[in-house]
XYZ file of C-alpha atoms in Angstrom:
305
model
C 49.515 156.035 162.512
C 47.905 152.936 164.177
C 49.763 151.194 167.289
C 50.859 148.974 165.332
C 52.478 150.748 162.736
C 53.786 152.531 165.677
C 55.436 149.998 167.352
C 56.896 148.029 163.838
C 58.342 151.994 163.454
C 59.582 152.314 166.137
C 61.479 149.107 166.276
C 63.041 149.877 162.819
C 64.756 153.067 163.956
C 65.740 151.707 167.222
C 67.383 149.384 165.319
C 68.959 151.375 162.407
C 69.952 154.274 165.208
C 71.812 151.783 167.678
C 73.791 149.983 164.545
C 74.542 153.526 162.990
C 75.824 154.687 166.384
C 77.921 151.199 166.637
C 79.954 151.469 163.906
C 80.548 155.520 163.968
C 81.852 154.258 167.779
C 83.892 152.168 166.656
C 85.206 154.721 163.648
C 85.877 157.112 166.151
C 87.613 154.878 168.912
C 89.742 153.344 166.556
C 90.435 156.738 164.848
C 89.614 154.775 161.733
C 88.909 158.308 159.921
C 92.399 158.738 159.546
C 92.577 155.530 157.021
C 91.271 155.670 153.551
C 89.927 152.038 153.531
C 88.656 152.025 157.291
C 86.491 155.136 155.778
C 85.197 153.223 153.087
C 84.647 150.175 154.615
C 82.979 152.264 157.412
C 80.304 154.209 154.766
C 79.764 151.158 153.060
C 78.820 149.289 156.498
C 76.912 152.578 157.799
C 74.842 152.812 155.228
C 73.635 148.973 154.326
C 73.035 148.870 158.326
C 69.816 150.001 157.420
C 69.081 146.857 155.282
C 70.434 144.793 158.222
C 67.386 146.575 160.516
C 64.666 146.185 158.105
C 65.689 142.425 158.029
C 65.863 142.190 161.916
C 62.697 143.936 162.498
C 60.998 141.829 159.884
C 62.241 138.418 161.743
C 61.586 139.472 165.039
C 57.777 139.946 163.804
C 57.893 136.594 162.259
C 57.404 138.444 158.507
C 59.032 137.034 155.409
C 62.038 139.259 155.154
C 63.302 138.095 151.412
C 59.916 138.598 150.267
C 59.841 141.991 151.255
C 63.153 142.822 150.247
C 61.984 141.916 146.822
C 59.028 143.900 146.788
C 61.332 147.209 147.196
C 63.955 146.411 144.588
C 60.894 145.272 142.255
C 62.818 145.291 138.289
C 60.934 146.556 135.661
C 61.058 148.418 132.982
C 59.451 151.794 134.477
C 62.106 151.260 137.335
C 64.839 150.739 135.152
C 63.969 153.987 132.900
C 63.416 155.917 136.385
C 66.516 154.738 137.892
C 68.748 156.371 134.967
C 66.412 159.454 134.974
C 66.395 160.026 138.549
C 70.079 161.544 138.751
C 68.611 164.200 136.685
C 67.134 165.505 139.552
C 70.162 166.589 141.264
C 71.573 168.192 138.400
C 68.958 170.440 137.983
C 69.088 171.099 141.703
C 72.280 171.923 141.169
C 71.648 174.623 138.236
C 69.479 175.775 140.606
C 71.999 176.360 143.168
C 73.999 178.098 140.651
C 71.621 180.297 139.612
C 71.095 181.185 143.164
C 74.856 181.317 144.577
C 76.981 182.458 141.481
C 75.288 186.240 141.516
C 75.997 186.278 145.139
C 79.273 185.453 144.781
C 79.412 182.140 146.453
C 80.027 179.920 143.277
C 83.302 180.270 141.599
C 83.863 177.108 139.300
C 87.164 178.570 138.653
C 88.094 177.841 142.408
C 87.219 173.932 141.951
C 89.461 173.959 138.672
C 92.485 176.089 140.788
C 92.291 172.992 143.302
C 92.462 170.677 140.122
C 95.181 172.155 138.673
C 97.488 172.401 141.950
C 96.810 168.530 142.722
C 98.246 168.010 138.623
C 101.059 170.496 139.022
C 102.544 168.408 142.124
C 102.085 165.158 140.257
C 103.018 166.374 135.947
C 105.370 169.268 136.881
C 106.684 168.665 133.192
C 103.652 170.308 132.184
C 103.413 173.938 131.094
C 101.037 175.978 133.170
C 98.759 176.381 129.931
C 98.828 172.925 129.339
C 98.288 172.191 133.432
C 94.714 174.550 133.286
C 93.926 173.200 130.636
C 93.921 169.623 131.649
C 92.442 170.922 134.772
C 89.351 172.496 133.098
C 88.705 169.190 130.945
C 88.937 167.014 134.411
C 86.726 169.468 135.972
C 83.903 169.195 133.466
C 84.235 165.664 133.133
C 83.957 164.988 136.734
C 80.981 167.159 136.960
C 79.454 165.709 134.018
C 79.922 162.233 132.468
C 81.874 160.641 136.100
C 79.382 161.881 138.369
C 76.781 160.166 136.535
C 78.168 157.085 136.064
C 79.141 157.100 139.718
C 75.833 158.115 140.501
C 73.898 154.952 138.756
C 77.256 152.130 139.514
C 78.946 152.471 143.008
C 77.562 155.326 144.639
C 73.902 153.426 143.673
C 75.030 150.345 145.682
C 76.309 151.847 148.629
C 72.958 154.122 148.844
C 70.792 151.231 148.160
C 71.596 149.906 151.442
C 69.956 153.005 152.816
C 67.338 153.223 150.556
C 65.479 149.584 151.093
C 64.898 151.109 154.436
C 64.010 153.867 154.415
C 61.778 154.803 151.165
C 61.377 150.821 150.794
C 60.314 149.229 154.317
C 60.001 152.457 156.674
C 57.845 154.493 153.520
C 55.622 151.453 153.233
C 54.838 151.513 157.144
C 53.605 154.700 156.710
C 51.304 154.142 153.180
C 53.378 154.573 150.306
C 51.574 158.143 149.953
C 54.398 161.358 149.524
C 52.324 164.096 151.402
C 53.824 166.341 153.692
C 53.465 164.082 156.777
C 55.390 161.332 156.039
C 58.122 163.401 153.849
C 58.873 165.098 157.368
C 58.522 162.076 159.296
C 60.950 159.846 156.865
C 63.245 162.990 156.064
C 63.350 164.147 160.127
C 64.414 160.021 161.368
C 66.773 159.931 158.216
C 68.441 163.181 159.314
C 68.580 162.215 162.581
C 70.479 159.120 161.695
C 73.318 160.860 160.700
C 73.466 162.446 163.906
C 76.636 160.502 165.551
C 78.240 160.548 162.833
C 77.836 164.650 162.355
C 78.652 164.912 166.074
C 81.444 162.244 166.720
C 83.094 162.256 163.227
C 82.150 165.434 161.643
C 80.546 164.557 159.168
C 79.845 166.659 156.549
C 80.423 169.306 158.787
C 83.834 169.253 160.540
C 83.402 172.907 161.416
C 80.025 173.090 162.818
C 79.133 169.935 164.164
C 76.090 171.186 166.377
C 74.675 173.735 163.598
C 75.260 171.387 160.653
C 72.938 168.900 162.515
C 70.432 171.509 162.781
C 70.822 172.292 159.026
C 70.681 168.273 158.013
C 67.025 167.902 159.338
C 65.506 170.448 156.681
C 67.945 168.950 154.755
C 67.035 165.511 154.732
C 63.296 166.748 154.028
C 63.367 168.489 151.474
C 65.426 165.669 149.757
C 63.392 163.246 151.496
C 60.326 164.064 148.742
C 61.562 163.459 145.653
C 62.862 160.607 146.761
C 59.771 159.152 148.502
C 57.848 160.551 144.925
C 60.431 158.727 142.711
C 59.755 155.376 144.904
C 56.315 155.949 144.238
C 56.707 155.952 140.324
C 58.915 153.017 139.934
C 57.105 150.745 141.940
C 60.891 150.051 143.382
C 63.817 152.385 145.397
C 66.201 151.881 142.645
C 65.724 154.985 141.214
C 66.124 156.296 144.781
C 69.290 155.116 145.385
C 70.715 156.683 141.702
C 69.354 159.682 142.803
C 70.615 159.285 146.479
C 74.208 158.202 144.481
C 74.025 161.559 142.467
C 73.718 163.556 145.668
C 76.552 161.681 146.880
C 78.437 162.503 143.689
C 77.483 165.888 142.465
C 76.638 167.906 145.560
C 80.406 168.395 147.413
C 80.748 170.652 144.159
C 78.372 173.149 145.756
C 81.320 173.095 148.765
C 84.530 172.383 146.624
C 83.621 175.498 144.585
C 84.020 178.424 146.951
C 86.653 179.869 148.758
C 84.579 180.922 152.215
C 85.580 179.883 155.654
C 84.720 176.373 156.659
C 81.839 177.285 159.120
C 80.503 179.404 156.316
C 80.829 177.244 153.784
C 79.230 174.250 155.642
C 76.172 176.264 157.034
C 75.251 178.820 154.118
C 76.533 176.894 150.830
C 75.317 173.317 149.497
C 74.615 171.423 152.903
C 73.673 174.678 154.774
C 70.763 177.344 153.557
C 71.083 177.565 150.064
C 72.099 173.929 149.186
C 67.979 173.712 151.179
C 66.743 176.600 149.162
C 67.828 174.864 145.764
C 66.494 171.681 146.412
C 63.133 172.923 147.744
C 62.666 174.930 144.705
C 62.750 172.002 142.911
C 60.448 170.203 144.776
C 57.798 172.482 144.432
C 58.205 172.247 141.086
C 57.753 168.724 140.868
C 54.832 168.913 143.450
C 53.094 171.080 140.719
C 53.991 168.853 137.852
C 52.877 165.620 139.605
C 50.459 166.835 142.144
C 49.187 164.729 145.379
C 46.182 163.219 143.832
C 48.222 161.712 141.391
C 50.927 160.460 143.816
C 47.388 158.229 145.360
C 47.123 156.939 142.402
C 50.168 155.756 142.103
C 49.965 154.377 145.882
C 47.099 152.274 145.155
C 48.756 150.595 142.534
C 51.840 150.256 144.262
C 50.537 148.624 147.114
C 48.367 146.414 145.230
């Protein structure tokens, strides 16, 4: 990395860290948290902060910043295709996951449709208890299924694409456009590290285990960090990014929901702790061997072109 590239960097994370840490201040001042709509007013602001510091660092260099944003959200119809394929990622992460955590006994689908079923039984107790699991299980599937994508490619893709013009659109092009190793760590290590006031202040993610679950985000945001960056790549555009971002966001509190551990347990060893890592790494190296690096340059040279 050149001084220059250095310094443009560095001035985009500045940025995107000191806005991030605004508004989880103000969250957590105003005890906002404890308000549906000041939560999703906050997480929609959080994340399209990012957008706001691409834009600022590309004025303050005197760079065309609509040009640029067009560049990442490029619509085509390889992007298009990739940006309803790309949720498919997480669901295979998530069989993964399955496959790891249901023979160890910390996967119970039956727990997520329990939870289901007790939220109907307060709200239709007319219902029969058959008719109430019932009911649950089809709500269950549904959500996991069919909702989750849809979510994944509509509203969750719009809140995440605030995130993802910054960092696999202006931050990954800093750095080459190239998803090796270095700049997977690099873009995965800053985007953890993002979160960080919000993990620490707010809990996020990890009410239980603020400190460790920081600790646990940084692999985390790596090893989702790749197919991400890889994805970008492809499409020419982060759109498919941010419906696979938006399926993460949809699909992986199952991987939580779905066991009946202790919180600090749950948070550190299940979806967003060691295995929830595991999963998605597996995954990656599969896709590393199906797509390997030397095709990734190719696809950098004619992305940057």
């Amino acid at each position: 990395m050149d001084n220059t590239t250095f310094k443009r960097v560095l001035l985009f994370t500045l940025l995107a860290y000191l806005l991030a840490f605004l508004v989880d201040f103000i969250l957590f001042a105003t005890k906002g948290y404890e308000h549906r709509l000041a939560l999703n007013l906050w997480a929609f602001s959080r994340m399209w902060i990012v957008t706001i510091a691409t834009i600022i660092s590309l004025r303050v260099l005197g760079e065309n910043a609509w040009s640029t944003l067009k560049s990442h959200l490029a619509i085509h119809k390889r992007s298009i295709i990739l940006f309803l394929a790309a949720p498919l990622f997480v669901y295979v992460a998530l069989g993964v996951y399955i496959g790891i955590a249901e023979p160890l006994g910390l996967f119970d689908f039956n727990s997520y449709v329990n939870k289901i079923r007790e939220v109907l039984g307060s709200q239709l107790p007319q219902l029969t208890e058959g008719d109430l699991r019932d009911l649950a299980e089809k709500i269950a599937y549904s959500t996991v299924t069919v909702n989750a994508y849809i979510a994944a490619i509509t509203i969750n893709a719009f809140f995440a694409l605030g995130e993802e013009i910054g960092w696999r659109g202006y931050l990954y092009q800093q750095l080459g456009y190239t998803p090796n190793l270095k700049n997977t760590i690099i873009i995965g290590t800053i985007w953890a590290l993002w979160h960080a006031p919000a993990i620490l202040l707010l809990g996020y993610n990890y009410p239980a285990s603020r400190i460790f679950g920081l600790l646990f985000f940084i692999p985390l945001g790596i090893v989702l960090t790749y197919p991400l960056l890889l994805f970008t790549s492809h499409a020419k555009s982060v759109l498919p990014a941010a419906s696979l971002h938006g399926a993460f966001n949809a699909l992986w509190p199952l991987t939580l929901i779905a066991s009946n551990l202790p919180a600090f347990q749950r948070e550190t060893l299940l979806g967003l702790g060691l295995l929830g890592i595991l999963s998605i790494l597996v995954v990656d190296l599969f896709l590393y061997v199906v797509l390997p690096l030397e095709t990734s340059q190719l696809i950098k040279t004619d992305f940057s072109s």
